[in-house]
Each structure stands twice: as structure tokens, then as C-alpha cells.
mmCIF file of C-alpha atoms in Angstrom:
data_model
loop_
_atom_site.group_PDB
_atom_site.id
_atom_site.type_symbol
_atom_site.label_atom_id
_atom_site.label_comp_id
_atom_site.label_asym_id
_atom_site.label_seq_id
_atom_site.Cartn_x
_atom_site.Cartn_y
_atom_site.Cartn_z
ATOM 1 C CA MET H 100 -64.268 10.633 30.312
ATOM 2 C CA ARG H 101 -64.512 14.442 30.039
ATOM 3 C CA ARG H 102 -67.737 14.346 31.537
ATOM 4 C CA LEU H 103 -65.905 13.373 34.869
ATOM 5 C CA PRO H 104 -64.777 16.243 37.071
ATOM 6 C CA LEU H 105 -61.019 16.996 36.687
ATOM 7 C CA PRO H 106 -59.045 15.463 39.719
ATOM 8 C CA SER H 107 -57.064 18.164 41.532
ATOM 9 C CA GLU H 108 -53.492 17.313 42.350
ATOM 10 C CA LEU H 109 -54.545 16.979 46.184
ATOM 11 C CA ALA H 110 -57.253 14.446 44.966
ATOM 12 C CA LEU H 111 -54.511 12.307 43.236
ATOM 13 C CA ARG H 112 -52.250 12.455 46.060
ATOM 14 C CA ARG H 113 -55.177 11.311 48.638
ATOM 15 C CA LEU H 114 -56.229 8.400 46.237
ATOM 16 C CA ALA H 115 -52.619 7.127 46.050
ATOM 17 C CA VAL H 116 -52.244 7.144 49.517
ATOM 18 C CA ALA H 117 -55.616 5.378 49.918
ATOM 19 C CA SER H 118 -54.147 2.850 47.460
ATOM 20 C CA LEU H 119 -51.095 2.405 49.536
ATOM 21 C CA VAL H 120 -53.104 2.164 52.844
ATOM 22 C CA THR H 121 -55.685 -0.740 51.448
ATOM 23 C CA GLN H 122 -52.617 -2.653 49.602
ATOM 24 C CA ALA H 123 -50.799 -2.679 53.143
ATOM 25 C CA GLY H 124 -54.120 -3.420 54.948
ATOM 26 C CA ILE H 125 -54.919 -6.462 53.047
ATOM 27 C CA ILE H 126 -51.690 -7.979 54.217
ATOM 28 C CA VAL H 127 -52.944 -7.468 57.838
ATOM 29 C CA THR H 128 -56.348 -8.879 57.414
ATOM 30 C CA GLY H 129 -54.783 -11.687 55.283
ATOM 31 C CA GLY H 130 -52.396 -12.316 58.358
ATOM 32 C CA ALA H 131 -55.463 -12.441 60.648
ATOM 33 C CA VAL H 132 -57.199 -14.924 58.497
ATOM 34 C CA ARG H 133 -54.087 -17.202 59.087
ATOM 35 C CA LEU H 134 -53.509 -16.626 62.765
ATOM 36 C CA THR H 135 -57.246 -17.071 63.640
ATOM 37 C CA ASP H 136 -57.209 -20.678 61.766
ATOM 38 C CA SER H 137 -59.821 -19.203 59.316
ATOM 39 C CA GLY H 138 -58.124 -20.210 55.946
ATOM 40 C CA LEU H 139 -60.481 -22.535 55.091
ATOM 41 C CA GLY H 140 -63.197 -20.720 56.891
ATOM 42 C CA CYS H 141 -64.968 -20.553 53.253
ATOM 43 C CA PRO H 142 -63.796 -23.931 51.880
ATOM 44 C CA ASP H 143 -64.408 -23.064 48.277
ATOM 45 C CA TRP H 144 -63.666 -20.382 45.693
ATOM 46 C CA PRO H 145 -65.242 -18.038 44.240
ATOM 47 C CA HIS H 146 -68.181 -19.443 46.354
ATOM 48 C CA CYS H 147 -67.471 -19.564 49.943
ATOM 49 C CA THR H 148 -69.371 -22.870 50.423
ATOM 50 C CA ALA H 149 -71.407 -24.976 47.750
ATOM 51 C CA GLY H 150 -74.673 -23.287 47.051
ATOM 52 C CA SER H 151 -73.816 -19.941 48.749
ATOM 53 C CA ILE H 152 -71.313 -17.346 47.684
ATOM 54 C CA ALA H 153 -71.503 -15.795 51.157
ATOM 55 C CA ALA H 154 -70.467 -17.219 54.815
ATOM 56 C CA THR H 155 -73.364 -18.863 56.318
ATOM 57 C CA PRO H 156 -74.198 -18.787 60.302
ATOM 58 C CA GLU H 157 -73.550 -22.463 60.109
ATOM 59 C CA MET H 158 -69.774 -21.683 59.367
ATOM 60 C CA GLY H 159 -69.257 -19.984 62.467
ATOM 61 C CA LEU H 160 -66.598 -17.329 63.374
ATOM 62 C CA HIS H 161 -63.866 -18.741 60.907
ATOM 63 C CA GLY H 162 -66.267 -18.348 57.799
ATOM 64 C CA ALA H 163 -67.083 -14.951 58.921
ATOM 65 C CA ILE H 164 -63.373 -13.927 59.147
ATOM 66 C CA GLU H 165 -62.361 -15.649 55.636
ATOM 67 C CA PHE H 166 -65.404 -14.200 53.829
ATOM 68 C CA GLY H 167 -64.747 -10.538 55.354
ATOM 69 C CA ASN H 168 -61.334 -10.695 53.862
ATOM 70 C CA ARG H 169 -62.707 -11.553 50.651
ATOM 71 C CA LEU H 170 -64.759 -8.670 50.786
ATOM 72 C CA LEU H 171 -62.085 -6.196 51.581
ATOM 73 C CA THR H 172 -60.738 -7.166 48.194
ATOM 74 C CA PHE H 173 -63.464 -5.203 46.732
ATOM 75 C CA VAL H 174 -62.400 -2.309 48.710
ATOM 76 C CA VAL H 175 -58.869 -2.309 47.428
ATOM 77 C CA GLY H 176 -60.256 -2.976 43.941
ATOM 78 C CA ALA H 177 -62.460 0.213 44.391
ATOM 79 C CA VAL H 178 -59.647 2.369 45.447
ATOM 80 C CA ALA H 179 -57.520 1.028 42.656
ATOM 81 C CA PHE H 180 -60.209 1.756 39.982
ATOM 82 C CA ALA H 181 -60.837 5.269 41.439
ATOM 83 C CA MET H 182 -57.354 6.143 41.291
ATOM 84 C CA LEU H 183 -57.023 4.700 37.539
ATOM 85 C CA VAL H 184 -59.910 6.499 36.413
ATOM 86 C CA ALA H 185 -58.686 9.825 38.110
ATOM 87 C CA VAL H 186 -55.536 9.443 36.084
ATOM 88 C CA LEU H 187 -57.216 8.542 32.881
ATOM 89 C CA ARG H 188 -59.384 11.601 33.265
ATOM 90 C CA THR H 189 -56.095 13.746 33.471
ATOM 91 C CA LEU H 190 -55.014 12.641 30.064
ATOM 92 C CA THR H 191 -57.954 14.637 28.436
ATOM 93 C CA SER H 192 -56.784 17.566 30.241
ATOM 94 C CA ASP H 193 -54.206 20.343 29.770
ATOM 95 C CA ARG H 194 -51.988 18.582 32.902
ATOM 96 C CA PRO H 195 -52.141 14.791 31.795
ATOM 97 C CA ARG H 196 -50.334 12.571 34.422
ATOM 98 C CA ARG H 197 -49.253 10.028 32.361
ATOM 99 C CA ASP H 198 -46.286 9.280 34.696
ATOM 100 C CA LEU H 199 -48.963 7.564 37.115
ATOM 101 C CA LEU H 200 -50.896 5.562 34.299
ATOM 102 C CA VAL H 201 -48.490 2.543 34.591
ATOM 103 C CA LEU H 202 -48.586 2.267 37.903
ATOM 104 C CA SER H 203 -52.258 2.784 38.665
ATOM 105 C CA ALA H 204 -53.215 0.190 36.093
ATOM 106 C CA VAL H 205 -50.737 -2.481 37.602
ATOM 107 C CA LEU H 206 -52.474 -1.723 41.031
ATOM 108 C CA LEU H 207 -55.928 -2.395 39.452
ATOM 109 C CA GLY H 208 -54.758 -5.209 37.247
ATOM 110 C CA PHE H 209 -53.401 -7.300 40.127
ATOM 111 C CA VAL H 210 -56.717 -7.118 42.057
ATOM 112 C CA PRO H 211 -58.407 -10.075 40.090
ATOM 113 C CA ALA H 212 -55.067 -11.723 39.647
ATOM 114 C CA GLN H 213 -54.785 -11.504 43.705
ATOM 115 C CA ALA H 214 -58.233 -12.921 43.870
ATOM 116 C CA VAL H 215 -57.421 -15.740 41.764
ATOM 117 C CA ILE H 216 -54.174 -16.608 43.709
ATOM 118 C CA GLY H 217 -56.514 -16.614 46.928
ATOM 119 C CA GLY H 218 -58.796 -19.017 45.165
ATOM 120 C CA ILE H 219 -55.981 -21.116 44.477
ATOM 121 C CA THR H 220 -54.669 -21.273 47.837
ATOM 122 C CA VAL H 221 -58.126 -22.670 49.228
ATOM 123 C CA TRP H 222 -58.312 -25.277 46.223
ATOM 124 C CA THR H 223 -54.740 -26.534 47.525
ATOM 125 C CA ASP H 224 -56.034 -26.672 51.009
ATOM 126 C CA LEU H 225 -53.659 -23.722 52.108
ATOM 127 C CA ASN H 226 -50.552 -24.966 50.412
ATOM 128 C CA PRO H 227 -47.692 -23.165 52.120
ATOM 129 C CA TRP H 228 -45.881 -22.079 48.897
ATOM 130 C CA VAL H 229 -49.064 -20.764 47.122
ATOM 131 C CA VAL H 230 -49.784 -18.923 50.287
ATOM 132 C CA MET H 231 -46.392 -17.544 50.452
ATOM 133 C CA PHE H 232 -46.672 -16.272 46.947
ATOM 134 C CA HIS H 233 -50.118 -14.629 47.682
ATOM 135 C CA PHE H 234 -48.324 -12.725 50.408
ATOM 136 C CA LEU H 235 -45.180 -11.729 48.517
ATOM 137 C CA VAL H 236 -47.345 -10.485 45.570
ATOM 138 C CA SER H 237 -49.010 -8.211 47.953
ATOM 139 C CA THR H 238 -45.737 -6.708 49.253
ATOM 140 C CA VAL H 239 -44.744 -6.248 45.616
ATOM 141 C CA LEU H 240 -47.852 -4.060 45.310
ATOM 142 C CA VAL H 241 -47.081 -1.919 48.437
ATOM 143 C CA GLY H 242 -43.725 -1.236 46.786
ATOM 144 C CA VAL H 243 -45.567 0.042 43.575
ATOM 145 C CA ALA H 244 -48.125 1.916 45.733
ATOM 146 C CA THR H 245 -45.154 3.493 47.350
ATOM 147 C CA VAL H 246 -43.757 4.809 44.219
ATOM 148 C CA LEU H 247 -47.287 6.027 43.303
ATOM 149 C CA VAL H 248 -47.494 8.143 46.146
ATOM 150 C CA ARG H 249 -44.011 9.783 45.480
ATOM 151 C CA ARG H 250 -44.832 10.456 42.138
ATOM 152 C CA THR H 251 -48.184 12.083 42.796
ATOM 153 C CA GLN H 252 -46.139 14.642 45.127
ATOM 154 C CA ARG H 253 -44.383 15.882 41.817
ATOM 155 C CA PRO H 254 -46.547 18.917 40.762
ATOM 156 C CA HIS H 255 -48.104 18.467 37.463
ATOM 157 C CA GLY H 256 -46.022 15.291 36.955
ATOM 158 C CA LEU H 257 -42.761 17.354 36.457
ATOM 159 C CA VAL H 258 -39.783 15.485 37.088
ATOM 160 C CA PRO H 259 -37.359 16.621 39.811
ATOM 161 C CA ALA H 260 -33.575 16.793 39.566
ATOM 162 C CA ARG H 261 -31.616 13.309 39.805
ATOM 163 C CA VAL H 262 -29.287 12.945 42.809
ATOM 164 C CA GLY H 263 -26.353 12.300 40.741
ATOM 165 C CA GLN H 264 -24.447 10.111 43.032
ATOM 166 C CA PRO H 265 -24.362 6.706 41.229
ATOM 167 C CA TRP H 266 -22.686 4.925 44.153
ATOM 168 C CA LEU H 267 -25.426 6.121 46.302
ATOM 169 C CA GLU H 268 -28.064 5.249 43.916
ATOM 170 C CA ARG H 269 -26.639 1.675 43.528
ATOM 171 C CA LEU H 270 -26.384 1.239 47.298
ATOM 172 C CA GLY H 271 -30.097 2.337 47.685
ATOM 173 C CA LEU H 272 -31.130 -0.319 44.842
ATOM 174 C CA LEU H 273 -29.070 -3.150 46.976
ATOM 175 C CA THR H 274 -30.698 -2.067 50.069
ATOM 176 C CA LEU H 275 -34.105 -2.583 48.335
ATOM 177 C CA VAL H 276 -33.009 -6.209 46.989
ATOM 178 C CA VAL H 277 -31.774 -7.266 50.343
ATOM 179 C CA THR H 278 -35.017 -6.101 52.069
ATOM 180 C CA ALA H 279 -36.715 -8.259 49.341
ATOM 181 C CA VAL H 280 -34.834 -11.276 50.279
ATOM 182 C CA ALA H 281 -35.396 -10.753 53.874
ATOM 183 C CA VAL H 282 -38.977 -10.401 53.368
ATOM 184 C CA TYR H 283 -38.990 -13.543 51.248
ATOM 185 C CA LEU H 284 -37.007 -15.517 53.868
ATOM 186 C CA GLY H 285 -39.676 -14.250 56.580
ATOM 187 C CA ALA H 286 -42.250 -15.731 54.675
ATOM 188 C CA VAL H 287 -40.763 -19.204 54.397
ATOM 189 C CA VAL H 288 -40.302 -18.737 58.263
ATOM 190 C CA THR H 289 -43.801 -18.334 58.437
ATOM 191 C CA GLY H 290 -44.826 -21.123 56.017
ATOM 192 C CA SER H 291 -42.657 -23.376 58.184
ATOM 193 C CA GLY H 292 -44.193 -22.379 61.614
ATOM 194 C CA PRO H 293 -47.383 -23.323 63.454
ATOM 195 C CA HIS H 294 -49.638 -20.601 62.077
ATOM 196 C CA ALA H 295 -50.860 -22.489 58.862
ATOM 197 C CA GLY H 296 -54.154 -20.943 58.528
ATOM 198 C CA ASP H 297 -56.014 -24.137 59.145
ATOM 199 C CA PRO H 298 -54.954 -27.017 61.851
ATOM 200 C CA ASP H 299 -54.910 -29.532 59.092
ATOM 201 C CA SER H 300 -52.752 -27.636 56.783
ATOM 202 C CA LYS H 301 -49.443 -28.647 55.205
ATOM 203 C CA ARG H 302 -46.179 -26.984 56.358
ATOM 204 C CA THR H 303 -43.126 -26.625 54.022
ATOM 205 C CA GLY H 304 -41.258 -29.199 55.772
ATOM 206 C CA LEU H 305 -38.254 -27.088 56.532
ATOM 207 C CA ASP H 306 -36.672 -26.972 59.925
ATOM 208 C CA VAL H 307 -38.109 -23.684 61.849
ATOM 209 C CA ALA H 308 -35.023 -23.218 63.480
ATOM 210 C CA VAL H 309 -32.697 -23.099 60.488
ATOM 211 C CA VAL H 310 -34.843 -21.030 58.495
ATOM 212 C CA THR H 311 -35.286 -18.669 61.214
ATOM 213 C CA GLN H 312 -31.648 -18.095 61.716
ATOM 214 C CA VAL H 313 -31.009 -17.725 57.999
ATOM 215 C CA HIS H 314 -33.949 -14.955 58.041
ATOM 216 C CA ALA H 315 -32.176 -13.279 60.983
ATOM 217 C CA ASP H 316 -28.905 -13.267 59.244
ATOM 218 C CA SER H 317 -30.514 -11.718 56.192
ATOM 219 C CA VAL H 318 -32.004 -9.005 58.546
ATOM 220 C CA LEU H 319 -28.873 -8.373 60.158
ATOM 221 C CA LEU H 320 -27.198 -7.797 56.552
ATOM 222 C CA LEU H 321 -29.810 -5.491 55.627
ATOM 223 C CA MET H 322 -29.550 -3.353 58.721
ATOM 224 C CA GLY H 323 -25.611 -3.225 58.196
ATOM 225 C CA ILE H 324 -26.373 -2.116 54.508
ATOM 226 C CA SER H 325 -28.877 0.350 55.494
ATOM 227 C CA VAL H 326 -26.279 1.858 58.102
ATOM 228 C CA GLY H 327 -23.934 2.183 55.207
ATOM 229 C CA LEU H 328 -26.509 3.808 53.118
ATOM 230 C CA TYR H 329 -27.015 6.308 55.962
ATOM 231 C CA PHE H 330 -23.508 7.167 56.402
ATOM 232 C CA THR H 331 -22.866 7.028 52.817
ATOM 233 C CA ALA H 332 -25.557 9.942 52.260
ATOM 234 C CA ARG H 333 -24.079 11.777 55.079
ATOM 235 C CA ALA H 334 -20.718 11.569 53.645
ATOM 236 C CA VAL H 335 -21.723 13.086 50.307
ATOM 237 C CA GLY H 336 -23.598 16.010 51.593
ATOM 238 C CA SER H 337 -26.801 14.166 52.572
ATOM 239 C CA PRO H 338 -28.535 14.989 49.148
ATOM 240 C CA GLY H 339 -32.106 15.733 49.131
ATOM 241 C CA ARG H 340 -33.788 13.292 51.630
ATOM 242 C CA ALA H 341 -31.613 10.264 51.128
ATOM 243 C CA ALA H 342 -30.255 10.301 54.824
ATOM 244 C CA ARG H 343 -33.568 11.089 56.226
ATOM 245 C CA ALA H 344 -35.155 8.052 54.410
ATOM 246 C CA ALA H 345 -32.304 5.785 55.402
ATOM 247 C CA ALA H 346 -32.777 6.695 59.031
ATOM 248 C CA VAL H 347 -36.506 5.757 58.834
ATOM 249 C CA LEU H 348 -35.676 2.558 57.180
ATOM 250 C CA LEU H 349 -33.201 1.805 59.978
ATOM 251 C CA ALA H 350 -36.019 2.526 62.548
ATOM 252 C CA VAL H 351 -38.414 0.207 61.067
ATOM 253 C CA GLU H 352 -35.898 -2.540 60.719
ATOM 254 C CA LEU H 353 -34.890 -2.050 64.269
ATOM 255 C CA GLY H 354 -38.586 -2.293 65.375
ATOM 256 C CA GLN H 355 -39.041 -5.302 63.139
ATOM 257 C CA GLY H 356 -35.893 -7.064 64.518
ATOM 258 C CA VAL H 357 -37.210 -6.551 68.087
ATOM 259 C CA ILE H 358 -40.415 -7.918 67.281
ATOM 260 C CA GLY H 359 -39.138 -10.923 65.552
ATOM 261 C CA LEU H 360 -36.806 -11.666 68.512
ATOM 262 C CA VAL H 361 -39.572 -11.516 70.971
ATOM 263 C CA GLN H 362 -42.111 -13.448 68.891
ATOM 264 C CA TYR H 363 -39.500 -16.344 68.619
ATOM 265 C CA ARG H 364 -38.647 -16.367 72.250
ATOM 266 C CA LEU H 365 -42.412 -16.489 73.060
ATOM 267 C CA GLU H 366 -42.906 -19.273 70.604
ATOM 268 C CA LEU H 367 -44.728 -17.051 67.895
ATOM 269 C CA PRO H 368 -47.977 -15.730 69.754
ATOM 270 C CA GLU H 369 -50.641 -14.547 66.987
ATOM 271 C CA LEU H 370 -50.563 -10.753 67.990
ATOM 272 C CA LEU H 371 -46.647 -10.450 67.660
ATOM 273 C CA VAL H 372 -46.928 -12.417 64.544
ATOM 274 C CA GLY H 373 -49.506 -10.068 63.026
ATOM 275 C CA LEU H 374 -47.398 -7.209 64.021
ATOM 276 C CA HIS H 375 -44.573 -8.569 62.341
ATOM 277 C CA MET H 376 -46.424 -8.775 59.020
ATOM 278 C CA LEU H 377 -47.585 -5.035 59.588
ATOM 279 C CA GLY H 378 -44.006 -4.441 59.911
ATOM 280 C CA ALA H 379 -42.995 -6.317 56.727
ATOM 281 C CA ALA H 380 -45.235 -3.924 54.805
ATOM 282 C CA LEU H 381 -43.882 -0.811 56.633
ATOM 283 C CA MET H 382 -40.250 -2.179 55.641
ATOM 284 C CA VAL H 383 -41.459 -2.668 52.164
ATOM 285 C CA MET H 384 -42.324 0.942 52.018
ATOM 286 C CA ALA H 385 -39.199 2.551 53.833
ATOM 287 C CA ALA H 386 -37.020 0.637 51.446
ATOM 288 C CA THR H 387 -38.880 1.742 48.436
ATOM 289 C CA ASP H 388 -38.726 5.091 49.562
ATOM 290 C CA ALA H 389 -35.135 5.008 50.557
ATOM 291 C CA TRP H 390 -34.236 3.754 47.162
ATOM 292 C CA LEU H 391 -36.403 6.602 45.347
ATOM 293 C CA ALA H 392 -34.475 9.170 47.611
ATOM 294 C CA THR H 393 -31.221 8.035 46.148
ATOM 295 C CA ARG H 394 -32.336 8.708 42.769
ATOM 296 C CA TRP H 395 -34.351 12.007 42.968
ATOM 297 C CA LEU H 396 -34.080 15.208 44.925
ATOM 298 C CA PRO H 397 -37.466 16.407 46.692
ATOM 299 C CA SER H 398 -40.076 17.120 44.140
ATOM 300 C CA HIS H 399 -39.971 21.092 44.693
ATOM 301 C CA GLN H 400 -36.590 20.675 42.530
ATOM 302 C CA LEU H 401 -37.914 20.200 39.350
ATOM 303 C CA THR H 402 -36.079 20.255 35.885
ATOM 304 C CA ALA H 403 -38.614 19.483 33.224
ATOM 305 C CA ALA H 404 -42.049 18.748 32.030
ATOM 306 C CA THR H 405 -41.369 15.414 31.059
ATOM 307 C CA THR H 406 -41.588 11.936 32.660
ATOM 308 C CA PRO H 407 -38.849 9.387 33.600
#
């Protein structure tokens, strides 16, 4: 490990951002597989088809799309591997980044786990609950990568001061929890709707109109809590960047709400559904960041060379 070049703080930050981008990107490409009915473009796993690990010309566009998404897993894995190796290298130096170790290991460890879950979705002919779980794990990893990005912004791993507002922190955590509920219900809506990934795949059997209304109600609740978070942060003096992070979250939620309403009125066109999935990833990022902003002051306000 000592033979490797010691990564700079800038290199660590760039690798963390790359981790976040690839984790969010795999959500979008996975959505594209579903929206183009290419979920069973490769009808087997880990091979694409019997006797061939890659898609063959006879499998057409669907096979190419599904196999292309599988190849992107290697990109995600390569970035996660580079991130973990960079962190491990710092442990042999005079500026170890132990605060990044667990997060980096989680991101890399879930690459093969997600690949196996993806294989199970193929083996179960795109069972909607398995597909839903596959998506939700990706959203959790987006949240983990968001924390990783913020931690790499701490110079030399030093810990910034706590905001010191317990009620603000609890409201930030509540916002994150309700965001998770809204994203989960959105996944249930998708699993109950027309975009199954393959024309012959089963759906959840739930009433689309009912689950859509429940999802919409959860989003309205989330927006109300986010408004409360913003004004609470302002009321206590807008410590650090809490108010700004809450405002960003509100903007993302509004965008998601508009896209969700329009796509429902237009009977779920593929492009808008894809944008809504991207919005889900952005909403997880914003909610995670807002929660962090209620806990820690900006990174230039440091207190000790220890990790939380």
C-alpha cells in the first residue's frame, strides 16, 4: 500500500463525487432498462443467455440495453474500489482518513450485492417487489455517497462544530425519514403501474390510483415538514448552512411534485418517468444533506482532529 501515491484531499473529494454520480447514474440507467421493456433483454444471469455472457446480435436492442446496464456495474465498482484504495492508502500516512473508511467499504461491498439482487430480479422474471428492493438499495447508497462527499470536504478529517440545536437536528432527521417513506411509496407506485420492464412481467396487484394518492399525500407531508425545517433554521439564526440546505430540498421536492403530477395526467410517458426517477435520487441527496446541515456547521469551523 505504501508504494501507491498518497492521494491529495482534492483527489479524495473528486473520487467521492464520482462515487455519488455513479450511484445516482445507475438508478437512471436501470430506469431506462425498465422503461424500454428491456428488463429481460438478457434472460439469464450471470450470463446474458445460455452459452453467452454478452448479448448477441440476435437479441436485438433490448439485449444490448440490458447488457449495457450490467456493464455499468463495473464502472460503479471501479470508482468504489478506487475510493476505498485511496482511503486505505491514507491510513499508512501522517493524515489518515479513518472517517471515510466505513462509508467507502459500504459502497464497494454493495456493488456485488446489487449485482446479485439484479440477478434475482431476472430469475424471478422481474418480480415487482424484488425490482423495488433493487431500486431502494440504490437510493440508500446515494445517501451514503452524499455523506461521503460531505466528509471529504473536512480538511484532514477534522470534525466541524456541532450546530447545537437538538430540535433542529430532530426535524432534519424527521425530514430524512419522511423522504425515505415518500421514495418507498413512489417505488410502490412504479411497481403497480404499466412500466414493468417486460410486457409479460407481473405487477403488484395494488390499485394504481390508490397508491398514487398515498404517495402524493406523503410528498405533501414531506414538503410541509421541509417548510418547517427551513423556517425553524431561520428562527434559530440559520446556523451554518441549514436554511440553505432546506431551501434546496424544497426546490427539488417542488420539481418532483410537478413532474409527478404531469406524468400522472399524461398517463406515465417514459421520459417523464425517467426524470422522476432521477428526481428521486436528487431528493435523497438533498434530504441527506439537509440532515447533515442540521448536525454540523460548515467544515471550515473545526473543533478537533477526531472523527465522530
